[in-house]
Amino acid sequence: MNIYRYEENPLITPEDVKPHRDDFEVIGAFNAGVTKFNDEIIMLLRVAERPVNQNPDIVKVPVWSPDVKELEILDINIEDPSYDFTDSRTISSISNKDGFMYLTSLSYLRIARSKDGRHFTIDDTPFIYPSNELEAFGIEDPRITFIGDTYYIYFSAISSVGVGVSLVSTKDFVNIEHHGMIFAPENKDVTIFPEKINGKYYALHRPVPKSAGAPEIWIAESDNLRYWGNHKHLIGLREGMWDNGRIGGGAVPIKTERGWLELYHGASLDNRYCMGAVLLDLDDPSRVIARSDSPLLEPEAEYEVNGFFDNVVFSCGVIVEGDVVKMYYGVADRSMACAELSLEDILNSLTYATSQ
Amino acid sequence: MNIYRYEENPLITPEDVKPHRDDFEVIGAFNAGVTKFNDEIIMLLRVAERPVNQNPDIVKVPVWSPDVKELEILDINIEDPSYDFTDSRTISSISNKDGFMYLTSLSYLRIARSKDGRHFTIDDTPFIYPSNELEAFGIEDPRITFIGDTYYIYFSAISSVGVGVSLVSTKDFVNIEHHGMIFAPENKDVTIFPEKINGKYYALHRPVPKSAGAPEIWIAESDNLRYWGNHKHLIGLREGMWDNGRIGGGAVPIKTERGWLELYHGASLDNRYCMGAVLLDLDDPSRVIARSDSPLLEPEAEYEVNGFFDNVVFSCGVIVEGDVVKMYYGVADRSMACAELSLEDILNSLTYATSQ
């Protein structure tokens, strides 16, 4: 696979982003949804910020309060024996170290704009910010699907009651209409197809079940983008392969002559995040035609290997121009980068199912 | 709370049910959905069966195979160190004892009919049986909502990829139309309201998130009963109370003058399952008006205390006649019982929110 990483990479780092409050610092500008708007490429950045903290005895936790409708800062004593601080991104209960009670940063969405796709200007203020109780811990990892004249933007909504996926829409990247949570907890990594197929909208989604099953990719259908059903399991983890830990949708599916191409992320059991692809039937996207045996893109560049959470390439959106796939992707949970791949190369790299 | 348990309780036990195969035995006939059809009361029983097994060295696991479209029986060696057999209902991986890899029984749905609501005749054959890969481990705990001329039946669909909720419908309890999985894993205990409210259908559901949150009750809306969205968190666990472990919808919500009354189950952290109630606003059922501080019904009778899984009362449906609520309920994951309560008594027993 021939991969052309931009010379300008990383395109945006936390240092390029002004915090939205004087008492905060930006620690991440990554996992951006991407689209074209007018004559510009828009990256809708996930910006992660944390309260500036000089006190080594406490961790400051930003929580959006539905009561006062603004951020509150909780001080958590690091000596408190009821908490586990092993993962710097979260604070867990010692009784459930696999889950989390709080996040140590707050993510929201912010617009970066570019004429050439390499040099971006970042808006001064947040574009989409937590606004209800289901977003109290922040909003993360947006994707953007353009249908008709409307940009549908959907993202992980995080709170103490769980992680789900909520939907908003805009026509002008100024005004926002909210459509509520479209996938209940626990769910992430939704990618909505850009057109109806046989009269129905489709979306990939990634439940995280507790009793049985694994973080794998499912497909659902809708007639209005707000209500979803007919959930089907699409693809699973693969033992011994690059995507044996968790998988989830990445970019909005790309329509090709050979099928719907979904660029998805897969993590190994040791949390190395790569990008691969799965090809779905044009008329019935619940039918899998082909899949990547090896990653298309894996963390190799310095900015992909070292960051806030190391060894991560994680795309939430691409721009396709002819045969060129401009894959924008978050690197190491810290910054944004872009690499170009050939669509034809990707399709030829897949392993096609022999039966059916 | 004045509770009248029927003298005939338990109304149906596993001994009353003929296994659907000669090589199987019935171990449960419980957690039935309930409705009126023509001049009869129908209990749609969850029947749990397991393969007859004389060999103490193996556990036989029934799995419906999507390939051959019938049951297959797996033999699991109890000496196999990769499995945990602590819970007799499941077989777990030793690496994840909280979850399960297999169930030791297969549940499906079977009709029992009665003229008087106390003496039931059980159909000879299953009514709804696993029929797709999402139901490979069985179908459980049905609820029935009657809307227009159609009975909507929905139930937990269990398989190796997770536990979700699927929907079918019937007009005659003979022919069934399948509508797919309406709530993706992990989810259970859906109860669909019996009429539209301000132009939308509503359902309670009970996600089981993994990273954050708990098994609590959410509410969603729909315009066609098949696709659901605008998920909102409704009520949570209450520390130190009877419902501090897990909660989930029970009966189909009952319309009263004071609001929508939902009879729900709550389990304590030591897995004692009781029934309580929550009252929701008539015009906006996402608004909670009142809730039970104490259970309405708790396991006390011998058949409620001792069974397959002890100390469980679990209602999936009631018949309301004037002020009388005939609460049908599964007891100890084994049999069915019924108790009558006064609707007025229930409403008066609730603790009403002082604000809003």
XYZ file of C-alpha atoms in Angstrom, chain A residues 17-338:
322
model
C -5.499 25.720 19.693
C -6.410 28.497 22.087
C -8.216 27.121 25.164
C -11.884 28.122 25.393
C -11.336 29.343 28.987
C -8.346 31.083 30.549
C -8.150 28.512 33.325
C -7.977 25.584 30.893
C -5.252 24.085 28.728
C -5.670 22.204 25.462
C -4.297 18.658 25.551
C -5.809 17.282 22.357
C -7.026 18.417 18.934
C -7.754 15.141 17.205
C -10.271 12.643 15.756
C -11.905 15.271 13.556
C -14.912 14.769 11.364
C -14.202 16.080 7.867
C -16.303 17.541 5.082
C -16.250 20.060 2.252
C -18.220 23.252 2.851
C -18.343 25.886 0.115
C -14.764 26.077 -1.168
C -13.162 24.910 2.068
C -12.288 21.692 3.788
C -13.663 21.689 7.304
C -12.163 19.641 10.073
C -14.527 19.432 13.013
C -11.924 18.880 15.703
C -12.429 17.054 18.927
C -10.701 19.493 21.272
C -9.842 18.095 24.700
C -9.111 20.555 27.476
C -8.386 20.211 31.156
C -8.361 22.688 34.025
C -4.927 24.139 34.703
C -3.853 22.556 37.945
C -0.813 23.435 40.119
C -1.858 21.204 42.985
C -0.324 17.729 42.794
C -2.667 16.413 45.514
C -5.830 16.754 43.462
C -7.157 15.974 40.020
C -9.516 18.571 38.623
C -12.535 17.128 36.834
C -14.595 19.292 34.466
C -18.290 18.381 34.422
C -21.000 20.244 32.545
C -23.905 20.719 34.955
C -27.455 20.439 33.619
C -28.663 22.415 36.648
C -26.628 25.570 36.133
C -26.010 24.890 32.433
C -22.296 25.503 32.622
C -19.073 23.746 33.563
C -18.294 22.916 37.159
C -14.872 21.810 38.358
C -14.672 18.973 40.869
C -11.534 18.458 42.935
C -10.726 14.795 43.455
C -8.121 13.993 46.085
C -5.559 11.583 44.667
C -5.212 10.005 48.108
C -8.890 9.042 48.108
C -8.817 5.224 48.328
C -12.159 4.825 46.550
C -10.659 5.942 43.229
C -8.196 4.481 40.761
C -6.011 6.912 38.793
C -4.045 4.411 36.682
C -5.386 5.681 33.333
C -4.560 9.387 33.024
C -7.643 9.909 30.845
C -10.115 8.726 33.482
C -10.842 8.303 37.157
C -12.293 4.916 38.006
C -13.928 3.412 41.027
C -11.632 0.879 42.667
C -14.619 -1.501 42.517
C -14.755 -1.228 38.697
C -11.382 -0.407 37.207
C -12.561 -1.420 33.723
C -15.084 1.375 33.668
C -14.801 5.040 34.559
C -16.512 7.439 36.977
C -15.075 10.672 35.586
C -12.974 11.942 32.706
C -9.967 14.145 33.477
C -10.602 16.319 30.420
C -13.617 17.748 28.649
C -13.941 17.325 24.885
C -16.058 19.492 22.609
C -16.125 20.215 18.864
C -14.394 23.109 17.127
C -14.077 24.065 13.476
C -10.800 24.275 11.538
C -10.972 25.539 7.927
C -8.591 25.183 4.997
C -8.414 26.031 1.304
C -5.684 23.512 0.482
C -6.406 20.777 2.993
C -3.002 21.212 4.599
C -3.029 24.610 6.287
C -5.913 25.172 8.668
C -7.309 28.172 10.521
C -8.987 27.274 13.786
C -12.114 29.073 15.001
C -11.691 30.985 18.242
C -14.686 29.439 19.988
C -16.327 26.046 20.295
C -18.845 25.072 17.612
C -20.647 22.265 19.443
C -20.381 22.226 23.212
C -22.044 20.026 25.864
C -25.644 21.172 26.295
C -27.548 18.462 28.135
C -27.118 15.879 30.884
C -26.112 13.133 28.454
C -23.107 15.272 27.447
C -21.981 16.186 30.985
C -18.526 14.628 30.522
C -18.103 15.928 26.977
C -18.630 15.095 23.324
C -16.097 13.210 21.229
C -15.103 11.831 17.830
C -17.562 13.487 15.411
C -18.446 12.237 11.952
C -20.178 14.337 9.299
C -22.529 12.994 6.633
C -23.749 15.418 3.964
C -27.224 14.595 2.643
C -29.217 16.970 0.435
C -28.359 20.436 1.744
C -27.705 19.377 5.320
C -24.628 18.324 7.248
C -25.490 15.671 9.834
C -22.980 15.676 12.668
C -22.964 12.897 15.250
C -20.608 12.166 18.103
C -20.115 10.252 21.321
C -22.014 11.842 24.192
C -20.382 10.991 27.500
C -21.874 11.196 30.984
C -22.146 9.237 34.209
C -25.102 7.291 32.792
C -23.143 6.032 29.808
C -21.627 6.658 26.392
C -24.066 6.979 23.483
C -24.188 8.749 20.123
C -26.096 11.999 19.568
C -27.049 13.783 16.355
C -27.184 17.433 15.364
C -27.483 19.035 11.951
C -26.432 22.260 10.289
C -26.709 23.803 6.861
C -24.225 26.640 7.379
C -21.856 25.588 10.173
C -23.304 28.432 12.220
C -26.771 27.317 13.306
C -27.277 23.903 14.873
C -30.384 21.806 15.267
C -30.301 19.083 17.955
C -31.911 15.689 17.312
C -31.153 13.857 20.554
C -29.337 10.621 21.229
C -29.695 8.247 18.282
C -27.852 5.227 19.718
C -28.267 4.414 23.414
C -25.344 3.373 25.613
C -23.046 1.828 25.220
C -22.322 2.843 21.665
C -19.720 4.772 19.664
C -18.244 5.074 16.201
C -21.416 5.593 14.191
C -21.022 6.297 10.469
C -24.153 7.198 8.525
C -24.226 6.322 4.811
C -24.498 9.408 2.558
C -27.606 8.307 0.661
C -30.632 6.055 0.992
C -30.262 2.472 -0.206
C -33.494 0.924 -1.425
C -35.435 3.602 0.390
C -33.681 3.375 3.751
C -30.874 5.156 5.491
C -28.170 2.960 6.959
C -25.587 3.454 9.686
C -22.763 1.423 11.108
C -22.526 1.493 14.877
C -20.389 -0.075 17.558
C -22.163 -1.298 20.696
C -20.084 -2.316 23.707
C -22.117 -5.059 25.330
C -21.357 -6.277 28.836
C -22.646 -9.828 29.346
C -21.866 -11.339 25.950
C -20.309 -10.093 22.754
C -17.476 -7.666 22.074
C -16.851 -4.137 20.740
C -17.780 -5.009 17.139
C -19.481 -3.331 14.181
C -23.244 -3.530 13.673
C -25.509 -2.029 11.016
C -28.917 -0.391 11.492
C -31.532 1.219 9.264
C -33.748 4.286 9.517
C -36.233 6.305 7.548
C -35.501 9.697 9.114
C -31.900 9.531 10.510
C -33.223 10.107 14.048
C -34.844 6.732 14.804
C -32.896 3.513 14.128
C -33.721 -0.193 14.106
C -33.329 -3.588 12.432
C -29.916 -3.895 14.076
C -27.681 -6.599 12.629
C -24.215 -7.749 13.561
C -21.875 -6.936 10.664
C -18.232 -7.833 11.402
C -16.386 -9.088 14.439
C -12.948 -9.218 15.983
C -10.427 -11.564 14.393
C -8.261 -13.663 16.666
C -4.566 -13.248 16.121
C -4.998 -10.350 13.681
C -4.491 -6.596 13.877
C -8.143 -6.049 14.805
C -8.509 -8.582 17.607
C -9.233 -6.119 20.437
C -11.935 -3.698 19.324
C -13.211 -2.347 16.028
C -15.439 0.547 15.039
C -16.538 2.551 12.029
C -14.215 5.358 10.924
C -15.023 7.435 7.869
C -18.434 7.883 6.293
C -18.851 4.964 3.838
C -17.565 5.660 0.316
C -19.638 4.552 -2.659
C -17.508 2.684 -5.222
C -18.344 0.519 -8.208
C -17.427 -2.553 -6.211
C -19.435 -1.705 -3.108
C -19.627 0.549 -0.074
C -16.118 0.999 1.258
C -15.903 1.562 5.004
C -12.556 2.631 6.416
C -12.693 1.373 10.003
C -10.359 1.333 12.950
C -9.193 -1.791 14.649
C -7.206 -2.053 17.841
C -5.192 -5.014 18.930
C -5.468 -6.385 22.441
C -2.461 -4.228 23.357
C -4.300 -1.084 22.172
C -2.445 -0.356 18.941
C -4.993 1.400 16.714
C -4.776 0.913 12.920
C -7.049 1.718 9.988
C -8.381 -1.009 7.681
C -11.328 -1.444 5.346
C -14.425 -3.518 4.796
C -16.414 -3.602 1.559
C -20.209 -3.941 1.723
C -22.748 -4.840 -0.926
C -24.085 -1.796 -2.785
C -27.709 -2.924 -2.577
C -27.548 -4.611 0.818
C -24.847 -3.106 3.022
C -25.464 -5.746 5.688
C -23.665 -8.163 3.334
C -19.860 -8.199 3.635
C -17.902 -8.634 0.384
C -14.288 -8.118 1.426
C -12.065 -7.000 4.301
C -8.478 -5.991 5.068
C -6.280 -8.803 6.311
C -3.571 -6.236 7.024
C -4.006 -2.624 8.096
C -4.088 0.071 5.412
C -2.452 2.530 7.787
C -0.685 1.794 11.037
C 1.120 3.991 13.574
C 4.670 4.446 12.257
C 5.439 8.169 12.038
C 6.772 9.767 15.192
C 3.578 11.795 15.745
C 1.512 8.584 15.427
C 3.666 6.608 17.826
C 4.145 9.209 20.570
C 1.407 11.413 22.010
C -1.209 11.450 24.731
C -2.213 7.838 24.118
C 0.527 6.253 22.022
C 0.283 4.213 18.836
C -3.027 5.416 17.480
C -4.179 6.307 13.973
C -7.925 6.950 14.085
C -9.838 8.411 11.142
C -13.288 9.963 11.494
C -13.476 11.262 7.934
C -11.963 11.406 4.467
C -12.229 13.543 1.366
C -12.403 11.527 -1.871
C -11.279 13.158 -5.133
C -11.290 10.738 -8.015
C -8.957 7.922 -7.060
C -7.405 9.892 -4.196
C -8.586 9.229 -0.662
C -7.416 12.033 1.630
C -7.624 10.310 4.961
C -7.650 12.769 7.845
C -6.890 11.038 11.099
C -6.206 11.639 14.738
C -2.760 10.617 15.905
C -1.943 9.330 19.368
C -5.089 10.969 20.839
C -3.297 14.285 20.467
C -3.099 15.836 16.978
C -4.417 15.641 13.415
C -2.651 14.323 10.340
C -3.536 13.451 6.758
